[in-house]
Amino acid sequence: MELFLYAIILYLFTGIIQAFIPGKIRSVLMVIGAGVSSTLLTLLSSHVLLSGNTKMALLQFPFPWREITVAIDPLSAFFILVIAVISFLAVLYSIGYLKPYYEKKEVSGTHLFFMNLLIVSMLLVTTIQNGLTFLVVWEIMSLSSFFLVFFEHEKKEVFNAAIQYLVAMHIGVIFLIAAFVLLYIHTGSLAFSALERFFNQNPQASSLVFIFFFIGFGTKAGFIPFHVWLPEAHPAAPAHISGIMSALMIKTGIYGILRVISFTHNPPPGLGYFVLGISLVSALLGILYASVQKDIKRFLAYSSIENIGIIGLGIGTGMLGLSFYNYSMAFLGFGGALFHLLNHSIFKSLLFFSSGSIYAKLHHKNMERMGGLIHSMPYTAVFTLIGSAAICALPPFNGFSSEFLLYFSMIKGIHVPGALVKTASILSIAGLSFVGATALIAFTRMYGITFLGVPRENLSIHENENISTHNKKADDSNKAMLTVMGILAAFALGLGLFPKLGFKLMKHPLRVLMMYDEAPNTPFPDFLGKISFSLFLFLGMFLFFFLLRKLILNNREVKTYKTWDCAYQKATARMQYTASSYSRIFALLFKPFLKLDFSIHSSTELFPSHWKLETHFRDVFDRYIISPVTHSIKNSVKWFSWIQRGSTQQYILYGLLFLLAAIMWILGTS
Amino acid sequence: MIELIVNVIVLVLMPFLYVGIINRVKSFWAGRKGPSVLQPFYDFAKMMKKGEVISTTTSFIFRITPSLLLASTLSAALVTPIIRHKSILGFDGDFIFFIYMLGLGKFFSVLSAMDTGSSFEGMGATREVTFSSFIEPAFLIILSSLCLITGYTRFDDIFPQLTGNPDIVTLIAGLSVLVIFAMILVEGCRVPVDDPNTHLELTMIHEVMILDNSGPDLAFIQYASSAKMVILASLIPNLIIARGTSLLTWIILYLIIITVSAILIGLIESLMARLRLIHLPQFIFLLSSVSLVVLAAIIVYTYSFGGSL
């Protein structure tokens, strides 16, 4: 337990100290601080994860906190492990990413301080058990990430995104506060552990509390329709921050949901269907929107929504398993959810880091202007390829192992008696496979357009450069960034080939979630071993065929020639397939969900030389639900603007009136 | 053990014959003398003897894709039941592994097409991923419905349970055969989805993606795509032939059914033109609807008639 406190103090200490240290030592200090505390946390959490013992500490604080229970049970330890490892890699990456900014002396101490504060607050969120303190730490997390999104605040879109993020977070917090207040009214306690009694005594009211918790935490996690902030905030933040936010911070929302579930013995099936439904919608629409984005980080943000949906599918299936007393379904559902959470942290941070490397090189995020990066950034290209294959849940990478568990939990659901749960399971299987297939479209599009082909940039309309004669000089990112991406890619491959190792970590957290205490005679999935065997067989065959091909071609003539251009001699880089055209057929099939904005800026000259056409796909939720609502709220609050005139005297009057009312209230009740 | 050896032999030889039969049927229908049934094998042997021409635009992805495609298709074949409902390497949930292995091959073949920077190949790539994205859910709905009714979760346990059972199960198996047959047409890129004999790049799907492949690479790709058709077609005899049939009868029936499916594909190619691209989604949605019908039928059957196996 002390290790945890030391690690937190060290993070805060380096966060503050670095602001006063100039030059190179500053980044070294950041890395050492993060490295040491991550090691401590990894030791601590893996000890808890492997032994299954909960570590607890009772801290005494003055009013209003009094006692704060800090507990690291296996569920918290699992999140601490993920946060410790990924945040260290993010700090290491930030050193490389911020290098040009360091040189221009544009990195303020506050930015790095808030980064450490965000990591600390995430760690605290996963350990604190008291409702009030939890909310405070939760708020620190939201605020510190808000300041991090603000990094390039001079840009208008960054400013707007950050404000939108701040507002969305506070709407989420309102639901959390409401949930805690309801909990307090019914049980007289604000601790999470009071939920257990509450769920047993009052199933109806507790369902409402569960939904409030789900909305509050789901806003952080980015479930549709609470996702609107996510595709704005992620692209606005610098790459290392988007990596932390997408890989770790939105997962604290999932942590909250799981923490609430861990106190329910058998939730009503309705809640399971509710979570399953929302998750399915999030996954489907998330990847649908992702497949039409042009901004690479926006694309990744929507894909995060999809993956949160997939994790939610596991949680929903797990809850249904608990409701129907089918423990192997619950085990595999929650196990798949946790495993996918771990995997998503790995490949999504990898992909955000690689988008950062692209941004550092090209200084824009528009996929339509990229192309051919595989030749100039060979290592980044390989790592991104691994990340993309992993996120499409393709074997032999880690996404496959977790989605396989999810599928299997749903297959278990097929065998549960009850027509509804059977149908729901089969439709979830179909939904998940459609999400996978759409992810394949989205990620082949992203990879194919940005990394393959030839660069589309810097080519004027009249330039007839042949697509085959471009410059192929390598100019990859710096070593710190590549190392981090390489480590993450190795994780993705390793957990894919040895899913059993990853699943071992899930054993005790699952015990907490499903509330069984005796030695687990768990239905440990024995197919995981068979899967790794088949995957090795696959790799063996691949190597065999590849070497065979090499051997065959060894003494033969292998000519290089330009790409087949249908006998048209003057194909240019501009004639390559574009991101918009790649997703066009697919997008047309889903017209009702994708609003296409179409604007033509025509010139009024007599002999027009330049016309401009802009197309954007809009999020229907943003467009038809969120925007009208916020708009009408904005209009209606105008009626109350007379309250806030800006004159101090008036405000003092309000304060006095409030005090008077309060005194009268107390006198009246006592 | 014998089944496994037969499985391997079938897997190695059948892909050549399958395409050979289809082409022979087409030539017979058109009144041509036509190529031998073994022509795909001669083509394969010839391509293996050649060198290659590789586009200067491409990267390592273009070079690894043919081998990877072949390996992933054969890995999917490992879990496919072929003779006597036995697969070489079955495990619980193997049909998911099957679908995702085919997906891996698709991922890389699409990227390899994009790697050339040609807009034709980009066009083929987007069509391939878009149209096949609706097939996977249909296939999984069918398979998980079969899981529901049989209570098992792997290919070589599910299929033997289906044969020799009440009429409605036969009906469900029949509908499943329909979906799987249509899946061969989509995944194998045959008429009415795609025409392998078309000669205009703009209208192709599969063929346009491999425009730049040549020599052994092309041989690998051609072999992998016919192997894909064969492993999908192999599911059909497994849905039809009863459990307990002796090995020899099994092999004969298997070969007959596979040949019939190839002949059917050949006939469809001779009698129909390919659909226009904008009508393709309707064709593929039809498959998903059939699979949903199967699901509904199974749910109704299990609850109204109290049936289970």
Short mmCIF file of N, CA, C and O in Angstrom, two decimals, chain A residues 179-281:
data_model
loop_
_atom_site.label_atom_id
_atom_site.label_comp_id
_atom_site.label_asym_id
_atom_site.label_seq_id
_atom_site.Cartn_x
_atom_site.Cartn_y
_atom_site.Cartn_z
N ALA A 179 -26.78 10.09 -8.69
CA ALA A 179 -26.74 8.68 -8.30
C ALA A 179 -26.26 8.54 -6.86
O ALA A 179 -26.86 7.80 -6.07
N PHE A 180 -25.21 9.29 -6.50
CA PHE A 180 -24.69 9.18 -5.13
C PHE A 180 -25.71 9.71 -4.12
O PHE A 180 -25.86 9.16 -3.03
N VAL A 181 -26.42 10.79 -4.50
CA VAL A 181 -27.41 11.35 -3.58
C VAL A 181 -28.52 10.33 -3.34
O VAL A 181 -28.93 10.08 -2.21
N LEU A 182 -28.99 9.70 -4.43
CA LEU A 182 -30.02 8.67 -4.29
C LEU A 182 -29.53 7.54 -3.40
O LEU A 182 -30.26 7.04 -2.55
N LEU A 183 -28.27 7.19 -3.59
CA LEU A 183 -27.68 6.13 -2.78
C LEU A 183 -27.69 6.53 -1.31
O LEU A 183 -28.05 5.74 -0.43
N TYR A 184 -27.34 7.81 -1.07
CA TYR A 184 -27.27 8.30 0.31
C TYR A 184 -28.67 8.32 0.93
O TYR A 184 -28.85 7.92 2.08
N ILE A 185 -29.66 8.76 0.15
CA ILE A 185 -31.02 8.82 0.68
C ILE A 185 -31.49 7.43 1.10
O ILE A 185 -32.09 7.25 2.15
N HIS A 186 -31.17 6.42 0.28
CA HIS A 186 -31.69 5.10 0.56
C HIS A 186 -30.88 4.32 1.59
O HIS A 186 -31.42 3.46 2.26
N THR A 187 -29.58 4.59 1.67
CA THR A 187 -28.77 3.76 2.56
C THR A 187 -28.06 4.56 3.64
O THR A 187 -27.56 3.97 4.60
N GLY A 188 -27.99 5.87 3.49
CA GLY A 188 -27.30 6.68 4.49
C GLY A 188 -25.79 6.60 4.39
O GLY A 188 -25.07 6.96 5.31
N SER A 189 -25.30 6.11 3.26
CA SER A 189 -23.86 6.03 3.10
C SER A 189 -23.50 6.44 1.67
O SER A 189 -24.27 6.24 0.74
N LEU A 190 -22.30 7.01 1.53
CA LEU A 190 -21.86 7.42 0.21
C LEU A 190 -20.84 6.46 -0.37
O LEU A 190 -20.32 6.66 -1.46
N ALA A 191 -20.50 5.42 0.39
CA ALA A 191 -19.45 4.50 -0.08
C ALA A 191 -20.01 3.58 -1.16
O ALA A 191 -21.19 3.25 -1.16
N PHE A 192 -19.12 3.17 -2.05
CA PHE A 192 -19.54 2.24 -3.10
C PHE A 192 -20.11 0.96 -2.49
O PHE A 192 -21.04 0.37 -3.01
N SER A 193 -19.51 0.57 -1.35
CA SER A 193 -19.90 -0.72 -0.79
C SER A 193 -21.35 -0.72 -0.31
O SER A 193 -21.96 -1.78 -0.16
N ALA A 194 -21.93 0.50 -0.10
CA ALA A 194 -23.33 0.56 0.30
C ALA A 194 -24.24 0.05 -0.80
O ALA A 194 -25.38 -0.33 -0.57
N LEU A 195 -23.72 0.07 -2.03
CA LEU A 195 -24.52 -0.37 -3.17
C LEU A 195 -25.00 -1.80 -2.99
O LEU A 195 -26.11 -2.14 -3.41
N GLU A 196 -24.18 -2.62 -2.36
CA GLU A 196 -24.53 -4.03 -2.24
C GLU A 196 -25.84 -4.20 -1.49
O GLU A 196 -26.76 -4.88 -1.94
N ARG A 197 -25.92 -3.52 -0.33
CA ARG A 197 -27.14 -3.57 0.47
C ARG A 197 -28.31 -3.03 -0.34
O ARG A 197 -29.40 -3.60 -0.36
N PHE A 198 -28.04 -1.90 -0.99
CA PHE A 198 -29.08 -1.20 -1.74
C PHE A 198 -29.67 -2.10 -2.83
O PHE A 198 -30.89 -2.24 -2.98
N PHE A 199 -28.79 -2.76 -3.58
CA PHE A 199 -29.26 -3.61 -4.67
C PHE A 199 -30.08 -4.78 -4.13
O PHE A 199 -31.01 -5.24 -4.77
N ASN A 200 -29.71 -5.25 -2.92
CA ASN A 200 -30.47 -6.36 -2.36
C ASN A 200 -31.84 -5.93 -1.86
O ASN A 200 -32.83 -6.63 -2.03
N GLN A 201 -31.86 -4.71 -1.22
CA GLN A 201 -33.10 -4.30 -0.55
C GLN A 201 -34.11 -3.72 -1.52
O GLN A 201 -35.31 -3.98 -1.42
N ASN A 202 -33.64 -2.94 -2.43
CA ASN A 202 -34.57 -2.15 -3.24
C ASN A 202 -34.21 -2.25 -4.72
O ASN A 202 -33.60 -1.34 -5.28
N PRO A 203 -34.57 -3.34 -5.37
CA PRO A 203 -34.13 -3.54 -6.75
C PRO A 203 -34.61 -2.45 -7.71
O PRO A 203 -33.89 -2.08 -8.63
N GLN A 204 -35.82 -1.90 -7.45
CA GLN A 204 -36.34 -0.91 -8.41
C GLN A 204 -35.58 0.38 -8.37
O GLN A 204 -35.12 0.87 -9.39
N ALA A 205 -35.44 0.94 -7.15
CA ALA A 205 -34.72 2.20 -7.03
C ALA A 205 -33.27 1.99 -7.44
O ALA A 205 -32.65 2.87 -8.04
N SER A 206 -32.72 0.82 -7.16
CA SER A 206 -31.32 0.62 -7.49
C SER A 206 -31.12 0.53 -9.01
O SER A 206 -30.07 0.88 -9.52
N SER A 207 -32.16 0.08 -9.73
CA SER A 207 -32.04 0.08 -11.18
C SER A 207 -31.90 1.51 -11.70
O SER A 207 -31.09 1.78 -12.59
N LEU A 208 -32.69 2.41 -11.10
CA LEU A 208 -32.60 3.82 -11.51
C LEU A 208 -31.21 4.36 -11.21
O LEU A 208 -30.59 5.03 -12.03
N VAL A 209 -30.71 4.01 -10.01
CA VAL A 209 -29.37 4.47 -9.63
C VAL A 209 -28.34 3.90 -10.60
O VAL A 209 -27.42 4.59 -11.03
N PHE A 210 -28.53 2.63 -10.97
CA PHE A 210 -27.60 2.04 -11.91
C PHE A 210 -27.60 2.81 -13.22
O PHE A 210 -26.55 3.11 -13.80
N ILE A 211 -28.80 3.17 -13.70
CA ILE A 211 -28.87 3.90 -14.99
C ILE A 211 -28.20 5.26 -14.86
O ILE A 211 -27.48 5.71 -15.76
N PHE A 212 -28.39 5.93 -13.71
CA PHE A 212 -27.72 7.22 -13.50
C PHE A 212 -26.20 7.03 -13.52
O PHE A 212 -25.48 7.80 -14.15
N PHE A 213 -25.75 6.01 -12.80
CA PHE A 213 -24.31 5.74 -12.80
C PHE A 213 -23.84 5.46 -14.22
O PHE A 213 -22.80 5.94 -14.66
N PHE A 214 -24.65 4.68 -14.95
CA PHE A 214 -24.24 4.32 -16.32
C PHE A 214 -24.13 5.56 -17.19
O PHE A 214 -23.18 5.71 -17.96
N ILE A 215 -25.10 6.47 -17.06
CA ILE A 215 -25.03 7.68 -17.89
C ILE A 215 -23.84 8.53 -17.48
O ILE A 215 -23.09 9.03 -18.31
N GLY A 216 -23.65 8.68 -16.16
CA GLY A 216 -22.54 9.49 -15.68
C GLY A 216 -21.20 8.95 -16.11
O GLY A 216 -20.36 9.67 -16.68
N PHE A 217 -20.98 7.66 -15.88
CA PHE A 217 -19.71 7.06 -16.28
C PHE A 217 -19.65 6.89 -17.79
O PHE A 217 -18.58 6.98 -18.39
N GLY A 218 -20.83 6.62 -18.39
CA GLY A 218 -20.87 6.41 -19.84
C GLY A 218 -20.51 7.68 -20.61
O GLY A 218 -20.01 7.60 -21.73
N THR A 219 -20.76 8.86 -20.01
CA THR A 219 -20.36 10.10 -20.68
C THR A 219 -18.85 10.15 -20.79
O THR A 219 -18.30 10.57 -21.80
N LYS A 220 -18.18 9.71 -19.71
CA LYS A 220 -16.73 9.67 -19.75
C LYS A 220 -16.24 8.63 -20.75
O LYS A 220 -15.31 8.86 -21.52
N ALA A 221 -16.92 7.46 -20.73
CA ALA A 221 -16.46 6.37 -21.58
C ALA A 221 -16.76 6.65 -23.05
O ALA A 221 -16.04 6.19 -23.92
N GLY A 222 -17.82 7.42 -23.32
CA GLY A 222 -18.13 7.76 -24.70
C GLY A 222 -19.14 6.85 -25.35
O GLY A 222 -19.11 6.64 -26.56
N PHE A 223 -20.07 6.31 -24.56
CA PHE A 223 -21.16 5.56 -25.17
C PHE A 223 -22.05 6.52 -25.95
O PHE A 223 -22.31 7.63 -25.51
N ILE A 224 -22.51 6.07 -27.13
CA ILE A 224 -23.49 6.87 -27.87
C ILE A 224 -24.82 6.75 -27.11
O ILE A 224 -25.17 5.65 -26.69
N PRO A 225 -25.59 7.77 -26.87
CA PRO A 225 -25.50 9.15 -27.36
C PRO A 225 -24.77 10.13 -26.45
O PRO A 225 -25.01 11.33 -26.54
N PHE A 226 -23.92 9.67 -25.55
CA PHE A 226 -23.21 10.63 -24.67
C PHE A 226 -21.80 10.90 -25.19
O PHE A 226 -20.91 11.25 -24.43
N HIS A 227 -21.58 10.70 -26.47
CA HIS A 227 -20.22 10.65 -26.99
C HIS A 227 -19.78 11.96 -27.63
O HIS A 227 -18.64 12.06 -28.06
N VAL A 228 -20.68 12.96 -27.69
CA VAL A 228 -20.43 14.08 -28.61
C VAL A 228 -19.09 14.77 -28.38
O VAL A 228 -18.45 15.23 -29.31
N TRP A 229 -18.65 14.80 -27.10
CA TRP A 229 -17.39 15.50 -26.81
C TRP A 229 -16.19 14.76 -27.39
O TRP A 229 -15.18 15.36 -27.72
N LEU A 230 -16.32 13.43 -27.52
CA LEU A 230 -15.14 12.60 -27.77
C LEU A 230 -14.47 12.87 -29.11
O LEU A 230 -13.26 13.12 -29.16
N PRO A 231 -15.24 12.88 -30.22
CA PRO A 231 -14.58 13.14 -31.51
C PRO A 231 -14.09 14.58 -31.65
O PRO A 231 -13.39 14.88 -32.61
N GLU A 232 -14.48 15.47 -30.72
CA GLU A 232 -13.94 16.82 -30.78
C GLU A 232 -12.66 16.93 -29.98
O GLU A 232 -11.68 17.52 -30.41
N ALA A 233 -12.68 16.35 -28.76
CA ALA A 233 -11.56 16.55 -27.83
C ALA A 233 -10.33 15.78 -28.25
O ALA A 233 -9.21 16.29 -28.17
N HIS A 234 -10.51 14.54 -28.73
CA HIS A 234 -9.33 13.74 -29.07
C HIS A 234 -8.47 14.35 -30.18
O HIS A 234 -7.25 14.38 -30.05
N PRO A 235 -9.09 14.81 -31.27
CA PRO A 235 -8.23 15.40 -32.31
C PRO A 235 -7.58 16.70 -31.84
O PRO A 235 -6.51 17.05 -32.31
N ALA A 236 -8.22 17.41 -30.91
CA ALA A 236 -7.68 18.71 -30.50
C ALA A 236 -6.44 18.54 -29.63
O ALA A 236 -5.52 19.36 -29.68
N ALA A 237 -6.40 17.47 -28.84
CA ALA A 237 -5.29 17.28 -27.92
C ALA A 237 -4.04 16.84 -28.67
O ALA A 237 -4.15 16.24 -29.74
N PRO A 238 -2.84 17.12 -28.11
CA PRO A 238 -1.63 16.57 -28.74
C PRO A 238 -1.60 15.05 -28.62
O PRO A 238 -2.29 14.49 -27.76
N ALA A 239 -0.81 14.39 -29.46
CA ALA A 239 -0.92 12.93 -29.63
C ALA A 239 -0.77 12.16 -28.33
O ALA A 239 -1.52 11.22 -28.08
N HIS A 240 0.23 12.55 -27.49
CA HIS A 240 0.44 11.74 -26.28
C HIS A 240 -0.77 11.86 -25.36
O HIS A 240 -1.12 10.91 -24.66
N ILE A 241 -1.42 13.03 -25.38
CA ILE A 241 -2.60 13.23 -24.54
C ILE A 241 -3.78 12.45 -25.12
O ILE A 241 -4.52 11.78 -24.39
N SER A 242 -3.97 12.51 -26.44
CA SER A 242 -5.08 11.72 -27.00
C SER A 242 -4.85 10.26 -26.71
O SER A 242 -5.80 9.52 -26.47
N GLY A 243 -3.57 9.83 -26.75
CA GLY A 243 -3.27 8.44 -26.41
C GLY A 243 -3.71 8.12 -24.99
O GLY A 243 -4.43 7.15 -24.76
N ILE A 244 -3.32 8.98 -24.02
CA ILE A 244 -3.71 8.74 -22.63
C ILE A 244 -5.22 8.78 -22.48
O ILE A 244 -5.83 7.93 -21.85
N MET A 245 -5.84 9.77 -23.13
CA MET A 245 -7.28 9.93 -22.97
C MET A 245 -8.02 8.73 -23.52
O MET A 245 -8.93 8.19 -22.90
N SER A 246 -7.63 8.31 -24.73
CA SER A 246 -8.39 7.24 -25.37
C SER A 246 -8.05 5.89 -24.78
O SER A 246 -8.91 5.04 -24.62
N ALA A 247 -6.77 5.70 -24.43
CA ALA A 247 -6.39 4.38 -23.94
C ALA A 247 -6.73 4.22 -22.47
O ALA A 247 -7.02 3.13 -22.01
N LEU A 248 -6.69 5.30 -21.69
CA LEU A 248 -6.85 5.16 -20.25
C LEU A 248 -8.02 5.93 -19.67
O LEU A 248 -8.83 5.38 -18.94
N MET A 249 -8.12 7.22 -20.02
CA MET A 249 -9.09 8.03 -19.28
C MET A 249 -10.52 7.59 -19.54
O MET A 249 -11.32 7.48 -18.61
N ILE A 250 -10.87 7.30 -20.80
CA ILE A 250 -12.26 6.87 -21.03
C ILE A 250 -12.52 5.52 -20.38
O ILE A 250 -13.65 5.19 -20.08
N LYS A 251 -11.44 4.77 -20.12
CA LYS A 251 -11.62 3.48 -19.45
C LYS A 251 -11.99 3.65 -17.99
O LYS A 251 -12.54 2.73 -17.38
N THR A 252 -11.68 4.82 -17.39
CA THR A 252 -12.11 5.01 -16.01
C THR A 252 -13.63 5.02 -15.94
O THR A 252 -14.21 4.63 -14.92
N GLY A 253 -14.28 5.44 -17.03
CA GLY A 253 -15.74 5.34 -17.09
C GLY A 253 -16.18 3.89 -17.01
O GLY A 253 -17.10 3.53 -16.27
N ILE A 254 -15.48 3.04 -17.75
CA ILE A 254 -15.78 1.60 -17.71
C ILE A 254 -15.51 1.06 -16.31
O ILE A 254 -16.27 0.26 -15.77
N TYR A 255 -14.40 1.57 -15.70
CA TYR A 255 -14.10 1.13 -14.33
C TYR A 255 -15.28 1.43 -13.42
O TYR A 255 -15.70 0.57 -12.64
N GLY A 256 -15.82 2.65 -13.53
CA GLY A 256 -16.94 3.03 -12.67
C GLY A 256 -18.11 2.08 -12.85
O GLY A 256 -18.71 1.62 -11.88
N ILE A 257 -18.43 1.80 -14.12
CA ILE A 257 -19.56 0.91 -14.39
C ILE A 257 -19.30 -0.47 -13.79
O ILE A 257 -20.16 -1.05 -13.12
N LEU A 258 -18.09 -0.96 -13.98
CA LEU A 258 -17.76 -2.29 -13.46
C LEU A 258 -17.80 -2.29 -11.93
O LEU A 258 -18.23 -3.25 -11.30
N ARG A 259 -17.32 -1.18 -11.34
CA ARG A 259 -17.30 -1.10 -9.88
C ARG A 259 -18.74 -1.18 -9.35
O ARG A 259 -19.01 -1.88 -8.37
N VAL A 260 -19.66 -0.51 -10.02
CA VAL A 260 -21.05 -0.57 -9.59
C VAL A 260 -21.59 -1.98 -9.75
O VAL A 260 -22.25 -2.53 -8.87
N ILE A 261 -21.25 -2.61 -10.89
CA ILE A 261 -21.75 -3.97 -11.14
C ILE A 261 -21.20 -4.95 -10.11
O ILE A 261 -21.87 -5.89 -9.71
N SER A 262 -19.96 -4.67 -9.65
CA SER A 262 -19.34 -5.63 -8.74
C SER A 262 -20.11 -5.77 -7.44
O SER A 262 -19.84 -6.66 -6.66
N PHE A 263 -21.08 -4.88 -7.21
CA PHE A 263 -21.87 -4.99 -5.98
C PHE A 263 -23.25 -5.59 -6.23
O PHE A 263 -24.09 -5.62 -5.35
N THR A 264 -23.50 -6.03 -7.45
CA THR A 264 -24.81 -6.63 -7.71
C THR A 264 -24.65 -8.14 -7.83
O THR A 264 -23.80 -8.62 -8.57
N HIS A 265 -25.48 -8.87 -7.10
CA HIS A 265 -25.43 -10.33 -7.21
C HIS A 265 -26.09 -10.80 -8.48
O HIS A 265 -25.51 -11.53 -9.26
N ASN A 266 -27.33 -10.42 -8.65
CA ASN A 266 -27.97 -10.72 -9.93
C ASN A 266 -28.84 -9.54 -10.34
O ASN A 266 -29.95 -9.35 -9.87
N PRO A 267 -28.29 -8.71 -11.23
CA PRO A 267 -29.04 -7.55 -11.68
C PRO A 267 -30.29 -7.99 -12.43
O PRO A 267 -30.30 -9.08 -13.00
N PRO A 268 -31.34 -7.16 -12.45
CA PRO A 268 -32.51 -7.51 -13.26
C PRO A 268 -32.11 -7.59 -14.74
O PRO A 268 -31.27 -6.79 -15.18
N PRO A 269 -32.66 -8.55 -15.50
CA PRO A 269 -32.25 -8.72 -16.90
C PRO A 269 -32.40 -7.44 -17.72
O PRO A 269 -31.63 -7.20 -18.63
N GLY A 270 -33.41 -6.62 -17.34
CA GLY A 270 -33.63 -5.38 -18.08
C GLY A 270 -32.37 -4.54 -18.17
O GLY A 270 -32.06 -3.96 -19.21
N LEU A 271 -31.60 -4.48 -17.07
CA LEU A 271 -30.38 -3.67 -17.08
C LEU A 271 -29.36 -4.26 -18.05
O LEU A 271 -28.67 -3.53 -18.77
N GLY A 272 -29.29 -5.59 -18.08
CA GLY A 272 -28.37 -6.24 -19.01
C GLY A 272 -28.74 -5.90 -20.45
O GLY A 272 -27.87 -5.53 -21.25
N TYR A 273 -30.03 -5.97 -20.77
CA TYR A 273 -30.45 -5.64 -22.14
C TYR A 273 -30.18 -4.17 -22.45
O TYR A 273 -29.79 -3.81 -23.56
N PHE A 274 -30.38 -3.32 -21.43
CA PHE A 274 -30.13 -1.88 -21.61
C PHE A 274 -28.67 -1.64 -21.98
O PHE A 274 -28.36 -0.97 -22.98
N VAL A 275 -27.76 -2.24 -21.20
CA VAL A 275 -26.34 -2.05 -21.49
C VAL A 275 -25.98 -2.65 -22.84
O VAL A 275 -25.28 -2.04 -23.66
N LEU A 276 -26.54 -3.84 -23.12
CA LEU A 276 -26.25 -4.51 -24.38
C LEU A 276 -26.73 -3.65 -25.56
O LEU A 276 -26.01 -3.47 -26.54
N GLY A 277 -27.94 -3.10 -25.42
CA GLY A 277 -28.50 -2.29 -26.52
C GLY A 277 -27.66 -1.06 -26.79
O GLY A 277 -27.27 -0.78 -27.92
N ILE A 278 -27.37 -0.30 -25.72
CA ILE A 278 -26.59 0.93 -25.89
C ILE A 278 -25.21 0.61 -26.46
O ILE A 278 -24.70 1.30 -27.35
N SER A 279 -24.63 -0.49 -26.00
CA SER A 279 -23.29 -0.85 -26.48
C SER A 279 -23.31 -1.22 -27.94
O SER A 279 -22.42 -0.85 -28.71
N LEU A 280 -24.36 -1.95 -28.34
CA LEU A 280 -24.45 -2.36 -29.74
C LEU A 280 -24.59 -1.13 -30.63
O LEU A 280 -23.91 -1.00 -31.65
N VAL A 281 -25.43 -0.19 -30.20
CA VAL A 281 -25.59 1.04 -30.98
C VAL A 281 -24.28 1.80 -31.03
O VAL A 281 -23.86 2.29 -32.10
#
